[in-house]
Coordinates of C-alpha atoms in Angstrom, one line a residue:
X1 CA -176.4 -76.4 -24.6
X2 CA -175.0 -79.8 -23.9
X3 CA -177.6 -82.4 -22.0
X4 CA -176.6 -83.2 -18.3
X5 CA -174.6 -86.3 -17.9
X6 CA -176.9 -89.0 -16.4
X7 CA -176.0 -90.9 -13.4
X8 CA -177.3 -93.8 -11.6
X9 CA -176.4 -93.5 -8.0
X10 CA -177.0 -96.7 -6.0
X11 CA -177.1 -96.6 -2.1
X12 CA -179.3 -98.1 0.5
X13 CA -178.7 -95.2 2.9
X14 CA -181.6 -93.0 1.5
X15 CA -180.6 -89.9 3.4
X16 CA -176.9 -90.0 2.3
X17 CA -177.9 -91.0 -1.3
X18 CA -180.4 -88.1 -1.2
X19 CA -178.0 -85.6 -0.1
X20 CA -175.3 -86.7 -2.4
X21 CA -177.8 -86.9 -5.3
X22 CA -178.9 -83.2 -4.7
X23 CA -175.3 -81.9 -4.7
X24 CA -174.5 -83.6 -7.8
X25 CA -177.5 -82.3 -9.4
X26 CA -176.3 -78.7 -8.4
X27 CA -173.0 -79.6 -10.1
X28 CA -174.9 -80.1 -13.2
X29 CA -175.6 -83.9 -13.3
X30 CA -178.9 -85.7 -13.9
X31 CA -179.1 -87.9 -11.1
X32 CA -181.3 -91.2 -10.6
X33 CA -181.4 -93.0 -7.3
X34 CA -181.6 -96.7 -6.6
X35 CA -181.6 -98.6 -3.2
X36 CA -181.4 -102.2 -4.0
X37 CA -179.9 -104.4 -6.7
X38 CA -183.4 -104.9 -8.3
X39 CA -184.2 -101.4 -8.5
X40 CA -180.7 -100.6 -10.2
X41 CA -181.1 -103.3 -12.6
X42 CA -184.6 -102.1 -13.6
X43 CA -183.4 -98.6 -14.2
X44 CA -180.5 -99.9 -16.1
X45 CA -183.0 -101.7 -18.5
X46 CA -185.1 -98.6 -18.9
X47 CA -182.4 -95.8 -19.2
X48 CA -179.1 -95.3 -20.8
X49 CA -176.8 -94.1 -17.9
X50 CA -173.3 -92.3 -18.6
X51 CA -171.9 -93.5 -15.2
X52 CA -173.1 -95.6 -12.2
X53 CA -172.0 -95.0 -8.6
X54 CA -172.5 -97.8 -6.2
X55 CA -172.0 -98.6 -2.6
X56 CA -170.4 -102.0 -2.1
X57 CA -172.9 -102.8 0.8
X58 CA -176.5 -102.6 0.0
X59 CA -178.5 -104.0 2.9
X60 CA -177.9 -107.7 2.7
X61 CA -176.7 -107.5 -1.1
X62 CA -173.2 -107.3 -2.5
X63 CA -172.8 -104.3 -4.7
X64 CA -169.9 -106.0 -6.5
X65 CA -172.8 -108.2 -8.1
X66 CA -174.0 -104.9 -9.7
X67 CA -170.6 -104.1 -11.1
X68 CA -170.3 -107.4 -12.8
X69 CA -173.8 -106.9 -14.1
X70 CA -173.0 -103.6 -15.6
X71 CA -169.7 -104.8 -17.3
X72 CA -171.5 -107.8 -18.7
X73 CA -174.7 -106.0 -20.0
X74 CA -173.9 -102.4 -20.2
X75 CA -170.3 -102.4 -20.9
X76 CA -170.1 -98.8 -22.4
X77 CA -171.2 -97.6 -18.8
X78 CA -168.3 -97.0 -16.5
X79 CA -168.8 -97.9 -12.7
X80 CA -167.3 -96.0 -9.9
X81 CA -167.4 -97.7 -6.3
X82 CA -167.9 -96.3 -2.9
X83 CA -167.3 -98.1 0.5
X84 CA -166.8 -97.3 4.1
X85 CA -165.2 -100.8 4.6
X86 CA -162.2 -100.9 2.1
X87 CA -159.4 -103.4 2.6
X88 CA -156.3 -103.7 0.8
X89 CA -157.8 -106.1 -1.6
X90 CA -161.1 -104.3 -2.1
X91 CA -159.8 -102.1 -4.9
X92 CA -158.1 -105.2 -6.6
X93 CA -161.6 -107.0 -6.7
X94 CA -163.4 -104.1 -7.8
X95 CA -161.2 -103.6 -10.8
X96 CA -161.5 -107.3 -11.7
X97 CA -165.2 -107.0 -11.5
X98 CA -165.2 -104.1 -14.1
X99 CA -165.0 -101.0 -11.7
X100 CA -163.0 -97.8 -13.2
X101 CA -162.3 -96.6 -9.6
X102 CA -162.8 -97.0 -6.0
X103 CA -163.5 -94.2 -3.3
X104 CA -163.5 -94.5 0.4
X105 CA -166.3 -93.1 2.5
X106 CA -166.7 -90.4 3.5
X107 CA -166.1 -89.2 0.0
X108 CA -164.5 -85.8 -0.5
X109 CA -166.3 -83.7 -2.8
X110 CA -163.3 -82.6 -5.0
X111 CA -162.2 -86.2 -5.0
X112 CA -165.6 -87.4 -6.2
X113 CA -165.9 -84.9 -9.1
X114 CA -162.2 -85.8 -10.2
X115 CA -163.1 -89.5 -10.2
X116 CA -166.5 -88.7 -12.0
X117 CA -164.2 -86.7 -14.7
X118 CA -161.7 -89.4 -15.2
X119 CA -164.6 -92.1 -15.6
X120 CA -166.6 -89.8 -18.1
X121 CA -163.3 -89.2 -20.1
X122 CA -162.5 -92.9 -20.2
X123 CA -165.8 -93.5 -21.5
X124 CA -165.4 -90.9 -24.2
X125 CA -162.3 -92.3 -25.4
X126 CA -163.9 -96.0 -25.5
X127 CA -166.7 -94.7 -27.5
X128 CA -164.4 -92.7 -30.0
X129 CA -162.1 -95.7 -30.3
X130 CA -165.2 -97.9 -31.0
X131 CA -166.3 -95.3 -33.6
X132 CA -163.0 -95.2 -35.3
X133 CA -162.8 -98.9 -35.3
X134 CA -166.1 -99.3 -37.1
X135 CA -165.1 -96.6 -39.5
X136 CA -161.7 -98.3 -40.2
X137 CA -163.5 -101.5 -40.7
X138 CA -165.7 -99.8 -43.4
X139 CA -162.4 -99.0 -45.2
X140 CA -161.6 -101.8 -47.7
X141 CA -157.9 -102.5 -47.2
X142 CA -157.5 -100.3 -44.1
X143 CA -159.1 -102.4 -41.6
X144 CA -156.0 -103.6 -40.2
X145 CA -154.4 -100.1 -39.8
X146 CA -155.7 -98.5 -36.4
X147 CA -155.0 -95.0 -35.8
X148 CA -156.8 -91.7 -35.2
X149 CA -153.5 -89.7 -35.4
X150 CA -153.9 -86.7 -37.9
X151 CA -150.8 -87.8 -39.9
X152 CA -152.2 -91.2 -40.4
X153 CA -155.5 -89.8 -41.4
X154 CA -153.7 -87.8 -44.2
X155 CA -151.9 -90.8 -45.3
X156 CA -155.3 -92.6 -45.5
X157 CA -156.6 -89.7 -47.7
X158 CA -153.3 -90.2 -50.0
X159 CA -154.0 -94.0 -50.3
X160 CA -157.5 -93.0 -51.6
X161 CA -156.1 -90.5 -54.0
X162 CA -153.3 -92.6 -55.6
X163 CA -154.7 -96.1 -55.3
X164 CA -155.4 -96.2 -59.1
X165 CA -152.5 -94.0 -60.2
X166 CA -150.0 -95.6 -62.4
X167 CA -147.1 -94.0 -60.8
X168 CA -144.7 -95.9 -58.7
X169 CA -145.0 -95.4 -54.9
X170 CA -142.2 -94.9 -52.4
X171 CA -143.1 -95.7 -48.7
X172 CA -140.6 -94.6 -46.2
X173 CA -140.5 -95.1 -42.4
X174 CA -138.5 -96.8 -39.6
X175 CA -138.6 -100.7 -39.3
X176 CA -142.1 -101.7 -37.8
X177 CA -144.0 -98.8 -38.7
X178 CA -146.2 -100.9 -41.1
X179 CA -145.0 -100.1 -44.8
X180 CA -146.1 -103.7 -45.9
X181 CA -149.5 -102.9 -44.5
X182 CA -149.8 -99.6 -46.4
X183 CA -148.8 -101.2 -49.5
X184 CA -151.3 -103.8 -49.1
X185 CA -154.0 -101.1 -48.3
X186 CA -153.0 -99.3 -51.6
X187 CA -153.5 -102.6 -53.5
X188 CA -156.6 -103.4 -52.0
X189 CA -158.2 -99.9 -52.6
X190 CA -157.0 -100.0 -56.3
X191 CA -159.0 -101.4 -59.5
X192 CA -156.2 -104.1 -59.5
X193 CA -157.3 -105.6 -56.1
X194 CA -158.6 -108.7 -57.8
X195 CA -155.0 -109.5 -59.3
X196 CA -152.2 -110.6 -57.1
X197 CA -150.2 -109.0 -54.5
X198 CA -146.5 -110.1 -54.3
X199 CA -144.1 -109.0 -51.9
X200 CA -140.2 -109.3 -52.2
X201 CA -137.7 -108.5 -49.5
X202 CA -134.9 -107.3 -51.6
X203 CA -132.5 -107.0 -48.4
X204 CA -132.9 -110.7 -47.7
X205 CA -131.4 -111.9 -51.0
X206 CA -127.9 -111.7 -52.7
X207 CA -127.7 -110.0 -55.9
X208 CA -127.8 -112.9 -58.2
X209 CA -130.7 -114.6 -56.4
X210 CA -132.6 -111.1 -56.4
X211 CA -132.2 -111.0 -60.3
X212 CA -133.7 -114.3 -60.6
X213 CA -136.5 -113.8 -58.1
X214 CA -137.5 -110.7 -59.7
X215 CA -137.1 -111.6 -63.4
X216 CA -137.1 -115.3 -63.4
X217 CA -134.5 -117.5 -65.1
X218 CA -134.2 -120.1 -68.0
X219 CA -132.8 -123.7 -67.6
X220 CA -129.2 -123.4 -67.4
X221 CA -128.8 -119.8 -66.3
X222 CA -126.6 -120.8 -63.2
X223 CA -125.8 -124.1 -61.4
X224 CA -129.0 -125.8 -60.1
X225 CA -131.3 -123.9 -62.5
X226 CA -132.8 -127.0 -64.0
X227 CA -136.2 -125.7 -65.5
X228 CA -137.5 -122.2 -66.5
X229 CA -138.9 -120.0 -63.6
X230 CA -141.1 -117.1 -63.8
X231 CA -140.1 -114.0 -61.6
X232 CA -142.1 -112.0 -59.4
X233 CA -142.7 -109.2 -62.0
X234 CA -144.6 -111.8 -64.2
X235 CA -146.3 -113.4 -61.1
X236 CA -147.6 -109.8 -60.1
X237 CA -148.8 -109.4 -63.9
X238 CA -152.2 -107.5 -63.6
X239 CA -151.7 -106.7 -59.9
X240 CA -149.2 -105.2 -57.6
X241 CA -145.4 -106.0 -56.8
X242 CA -144.1 -104.7 -53.3
X243 CA -140.3 -104.4 -53.4
X244 CA -139.3 -103.8 -49.8
X245 CA -135.8 -102.6 -48.6
X246 CA -135.1 -101.2 -52.0
X247 CA -132.4 -99.2 -50.8
X248 CA -130.0 -102.6 -50.5
X249 CA -130.1 -103.1 -54.2
X250 CA -126.9 -102.9 -55.7
X251 CA -125.7 -100.4 -58.7
X252 CA -126.2 -103.2 -61.2
X253 CA -129.5 -104.2 -59.9
X254 CA -130.7 -100.6 -59.8
X255 CA -129.9 -100.1 -63.7
X256 CA -132.0 -103.2 -64.3
X257 CA -135.0 -101.8 -61.9
X258 CA -134.7 -98.4 -63.6
X259 CA -135.4 -100.0 -67.1
X260 CA -138.3 -102.3 -66.0
X261 CA -139.9 -99.4 -64.1
X262 CA -139.8 -97.1 -67.2
X263 CA -140.6 -99.8 -70.0
X264 CA -142.1 -102.7 -68.0
X265 CA -140.1 -104.9 -70.0
X266 CA -137.2 -107.4 -69.1
X267 CA -135.3 -110.3 -69.9
X268 CA -135.2 -113.2 -67.7
X269 CA -131.7 -114.4 -66.2
X270 CA -129.8 -116.3 -68.9
X271 CA -132.4 -115.7 -71.5
X272 CA -132.7 -113.4 -74.6
X273 CA -136.5 -113.2 -74.9
X274 CA -137.9 -109.7 -73.9
X275 CA -140.9 -110.1 -71.7
X276 CA -143.6 -107.3 -71.0
X277 CA -145.9 -107.0 -68.0
X278 CA -148.6 -104.8 -66.6
X279 CA -147.5 -104.6 -63.0
X280 CA -147.9 -101.8 -60.6
X281 CA -144.9 -101.3 -58.3
X282 CA -144.8 -100.0 -54.8
X283 CA -141.4 -99.6 -53.1
X284 CA -140.2 -99.0 -49.4
X285 CA -137.2 -98.5 -47.4
X286 CA -136.2 -97.5 -43.8
X287 CA -133.2 -95.8 -45.1
X288 CA -132.6 -92.1 -46.2
X289 CA -132.5 -92.2 -50.0
X290 CA -131.7 -88.5 -50.2
X291 CA -128.6 -89.1 -48.3
X292 CA -127.9 -92.3 -50.3
X293 CA -128.3 -90.4 -53.7
X294 CA -125.7 -87.8 -52.2
X295 CA -123.4 -90.4 -51.1
X296 CA -123.6 -92.0 -54.5
X297 CA -124.9 -95.4 -53.4
X298 CA -128.2 -95.0 -55.0
X299 CA -128.9 -93.8 -58.5
X300 CA -130.2 -90.4 -58.8
X301 CA -132.5 -91.2 -62.0
X302 CA -133.8 -94.3 -60.2
X303 CA -134.8 -92.2 -57.2
X304 CA -136.5 -89.7 -59.1
X305 CA -138.3 -92.5 -61.0
X306 CA -139.7 -94.2 -57.8
X307 CA -140.2 -91.0 -55.6
X308 CA -143.2 -89.7 -57.5
X309 CA -145.5 -90.3 -54.7
X310 CA -143.7 -90.6 -51.3
X311 CA -145.7 -91.7 -48.2
X312 CA -143.6 -91.1 -45.1
X313 CA -144.9 -93.2 -42.0
X314 CA -144.5 -91.4 -38.6
X315 CA -142.9 -93.7 -35.9
X316 CA -144.9 -95.0 -32.9
X317 CA -143.2 -92.5 -30.5
X318 CA -144.5 -89.8 -32.7
X319 CA -148.2 -91.1 -32.4
X320 CA -148.4 -92.1 -28.9
X321 CA -152.2 -91.3 -28.7
X322 CA -152.7 -94.3 -30.9
X323 CA -151.1 -96.7 -28.4
X324 CA -154.3 -97.2 -26.4
X325 CA -156.2 -98.1 -29.5
X326 CA -153.4 -100.4 -30.7
X327 CA -153.0 -102.0 -27.3
X328 CA -156.7 -102.7 -27.4
X329 CA -156.6 -104.3 -30.6
X330 CA -153.5 -106.4 -30.1
X331 CA -154.9 -107.4 -26.6
X332 CA -158.2 -108.8 -28.0
X333 CA -156.2 -110.6 -30.9
X334 CA -153.6 -112.3 -28.4
X335 CA -156.3 -113.3 -25.9
X336 CA -158.4 -114.8 -28.4
X337 CA -155.4 -116.7 -29.7
X338 CA -154.0 -117.9 -26.4
X339 CA -157.5 -118.6 -25.0
X340 CA -157.0 -116.2 -22.1
X341 CA -159.4 -114.0 -20.1
X342 CA -157.9 -110.8 -20.1
X343 CA -159.5 -107.3 -19.2
X344 CA -156.6 -104.9 -20.0
X345 CA -153.5 -103.1 -18.6
X346 CA -154.1 -100.9 -15.6
X347 CA -153.4 -97.2 -15.6
X348 CA -149.6 -97.4 -14.4
X349 CA -148.9 -100.2 -17.2
X350 CA -150.6 -98.1 -19.8
X351 CA -148.4 -95.1 -18.8
X352 CA -145.3 -96.9 -19.0
X353 CA -146.5 -98.2 -22.5
X354 CA -147.2 -94.6 -23.9
X355 CA -143.9 -93.2 -22.3
X356 CA -141.7 -95.9 -23.9
X357 CA -139.8 -94.7 -27.3
X358 CA -140.6 -97.9 -29.2
X359 CA -137.5 -98.3 -31.4
X360 CA -139.4 -101.2 -33.1
X361 CA -142.5 -99.2 -33.7
X362 CA -145.9 -101.0 -33.9
X363 CA -144.4 -104.5 -34.6
X364 CA -142.7 -104.3 -31.3
X365 CA -145.7 -103.1 -29.4
X366 CA -147.5 -106.1 -30.7
X367 CA -144.9 -108.5 -29.3
X368 CA -144.9 -106.7 -26.0
X369 CA -148.8 -107.1 -25.8
X370 CA -148.6 -110.7 -26.6
X371 CA -145.8 -111.4 -24.3
X372 CA -147.9 -109.8 -21.4
X373 CA -151.2 -111.8 -22.4
X374 CA -149.1 -115.0 -22.4
X375 CA -147.1 -114.6 -19.1
X376 CA -149.8 -112.8 -17.1
X377 CA -151.1 -114.4 -13.9
X378 CA -154.3 -112.1 -13.6
X379 CA -157.1 -110.9 -15.6
X380 CA -155.7 -107.3 -15.2
X381 CA -152.2 -106.8 -16.7
X382 CA -149.7 -104.6 -14.5
X383 CA -146.1 -103.2 -15.5
X384 CA -145.0 -106.5 -13.8
X385 CA -146.2 -108.0 -17.1
X386 CA -144.0 -105.7 -19.2
X387 CA -140.5 -106.5 -20.3
X388 CA -137.5 -104.6 -18.6
X389 CA -136.5 -102.6 -21.6
X390 CA -140.1 -100.8 -21.6
X391 CA -139.8 -100.2 -18.0
X392 CA -136.3 -98.7 -18.4
X393 CA -134.5 -101.6 -16.9
X394 CA -132.3 -104.3 -18.6
X395 CA -132.5 -107.7 -17.3
X396 CA -130.1 -109.0 -19.9
X397 CA -127.5 -106.6 -19.1
X398 CA -125.3 -109.0 -17.2
X399 CA -126.0 -111.9 -19.6
X400 CA -124.9 -109.7 -22.7
X401 CA -121.6 -108.7 -20.8
X402 CA -120.9 -112.3 -19.8
X403 CA -121.6 -113.6 -23.6
X404 CA -118.5 -111.6 -24.6
X405 CA -116.5 -114.6 -23.2
X406 CA -117.7 -116.5 -26.3
X407 CA -115.3 -114.5 -28.6
X408 CA -111.7 -115.6 -29.4
X409 CA -109.4 -113.7 -27.3
X410 CA -111.7 -113.5 -24.5
X411 CA -111.9 -116.0 -21.6
X412 CA -114.8 -116.2 -19.2
X413 CA -114.3 -117.3 -15.7
X414 CA -115.6 -116.9 -12.1
X415 CA -112.8 -114.1 -11.7
X416 CA -112.2 -111.1 -14.0
X417 CA -112.1 -111.9 -17.7
X418 CA -108.9 -112.4 -19.3
X419 CA -107.9 -111.1 -22.9
X420 CA -105.4 -112.7 -25.2
X421 CA -103.6 -109.8 -26.8
X422 CA -102.3 -112.1 -29.6
X423 CA -105.7 -111.9 -31.4
X424 CA -104.9 -108.3 -32.3
X425 CA -101.4 -108.7 -33.5
X426 CA -101.1 -107.0 -36.9
X427 CA -105.0 -106.5 -37.2
X428 CA -107.6 -103.9 -36.2
X429 CA -110.4 -104.8 -33.7
X430 CA -112.9 -105.0 -36.5
X431 CA -110.7 -107.4 -38.4
X432 CA -110.3 -109.5 -35.2
X433 CA -114.0 -109.6 -34.5
X434 CA -114.8 -110.6 -37.9
X435 CA -114.0 -114.3 -37.5
X436 CA -116.4 -114.8 -34.4
X437 CA -119.1 -112.7 -36.0
X438 CA -119.1 -114.7 -39.3
X439 CA -119.2 -118.2 -37.3
X440 CA -122.1 -116.8 -35.1
X441 CA -124.1 -115.8 -38.2
X442 CA -123.3 -118.8 -40.2
X443 CA -124.2 -121.2 -37.3
X444 CA -127.6 -119.4 -37.0
X445 CA -128.1 -119.5 -40.8
X446 CA -127.6 -123.2 -40.8
X447 CA -129.7 -123.8 -37.7
X448 CA -132.6 -121.9 -39.6
X449 CA -131.9 -123.8 -43.1
X450 CA -130.8 -120.3 -44.4
X451 CA -133.9 -118.6 -43.5
X452 CA -132.8 -115.2 -43.4
X453 CA -135.8 -113.8 -41.7
X454 CA -135.6 -116.2 -38.9
X455 CA -131.9 -115.8 -38.5
X456 CA -132.4 -111.9 -38.1
X457 CA -135.0 -112.5 -35.5
X458 CA -132.7 -114.8 -33.5
X459 CA -129.8 -112.4 -33.8
X460 CA -132.1 -109.3 -33.0
X461 CA -131.0 -107.4 -36.1
X462 CA -133.1 -106.4 -39.1
X463 CA -132.8 -108.1 -42.5
X464 CA -131.1 -105.5 -44.1
X465 CA -128.3 -105.5 -41.5
X466 CA -128.1 -109.2 -41.8
X467 CA -127.7 -109.1 -45.7
X468 CA -125.1 -106.3 -45.4
X469 CA -123.1 -108.5 -42.8
X470 CA -123.4 -111.5 -44.9
X471 CA -122.1 -109.6 -48.1
X472 CA -119.1 -108.1 -46.0
X473 CA -118.2 -111.4 -44.5
X474 CA -118.7 -113.6 -47.7
X475 CA -121.8 -115.4 -46.5
X476 CA -124.1 -114.5 -49.4
X477 CA -122.3 -117.2 -51.8
X478 CA -125.4 -119.4 -52.6
X479 CA -122.8 -122.6 -52.6
X480 CA -122.5 -122.3 -49.0
X481 CA -125.9 -123.6 -48.5
X482 CA -125.1 -126.8 -50.0
X483 CA -121.7 -127.1 -48.3
X484 CA -121.0 -129.8 -45.6
X485 CA -121.8 -128.3 -42.0

């Protein structure tokens, strides 16, 4: 039989407290009574309560002081506040002080039981989250991957099973699901953990530069190659090489990757000497490789070579139960970085966070929490601190429509926009838009000194999409980086 939940009931009205306490005892709770702040503080020192229920007026004392005390010294214990003198600001003040709910006297029995149930459930969830956080902290390499979703737990078990396997591992999942973190976790769990972990974003480099990046080059291999350079396969010797966005590799590069994965041998770009390495390779993609093989854009033999162990990461919208845990983690990190005092999101804001689809997954959630912390004017974050897209609105809709006027053939004005039909003479719409698209991307690349990750962030596209556009628009030529602006 489960022990009765222990509640400290604090009220200076002895008759009311006794009556309410007897009724709660009949409902199955263990009740302790206190009539003053000192009495309540003394009992809190002597006994671990699962809930505190307090009046706001305790003779000449302020019950809000007790709420603050409990939050500061017994943070695991939730507090319910009762008052017969509620004002519109009372609830806000109570939440700021640390209360989980406020009830107005006279309290309705069912309303009180419901509030107690909510407070107990919140305490249980917070205790479970803290336990999970401690368990995750004990997992070497998994301390930054927060989840209690059963699918993620299975993935943690797979990581333990394959950490020391020699076979290649393929990690698949949408952008922002944490493929890089999983790769690092595998490395940190294996016997190679003392060796290097080297990451390469394949989609961010054109084919020639990618070959040099992976296999190195000898002096004179191409214009500007003045000295020999070791590639990532060599730099990761004795450790792990993580190849992200592997689906962007060209057919020629796929052939070279197949050989090095099978034989762990290669020649540097422009060189004749065969080099051997002992490098464990983990690969990742957000694309459907089965479909790519069917379409002929990805080699079937390479697919079977890398798909020995496939770890499929679920999207955030498939594990919404993890959102409160992740929000709490990101909130503490952002508050510490920004030097802000933040208590957390209120119930309505958390409901918005859990009902949103999160196309950018965990990475997007982290950005939204950081933004809320930086822009908030209060310790308790509300839905007003969330961006419009999370709330289902679009503050940028009009701005996006107006920006079309920057394209050739479209003229923005105070009145209706006008279009120059000559821009489409003899060409398709896609061909007509290639010119302005190329200029926009080129301008952004130059502004960020050809940093593709920063360019992709500014244009709000992923790196793979940026690289594909660069190839289509002829912007992947390395000579462009040294041309006059």
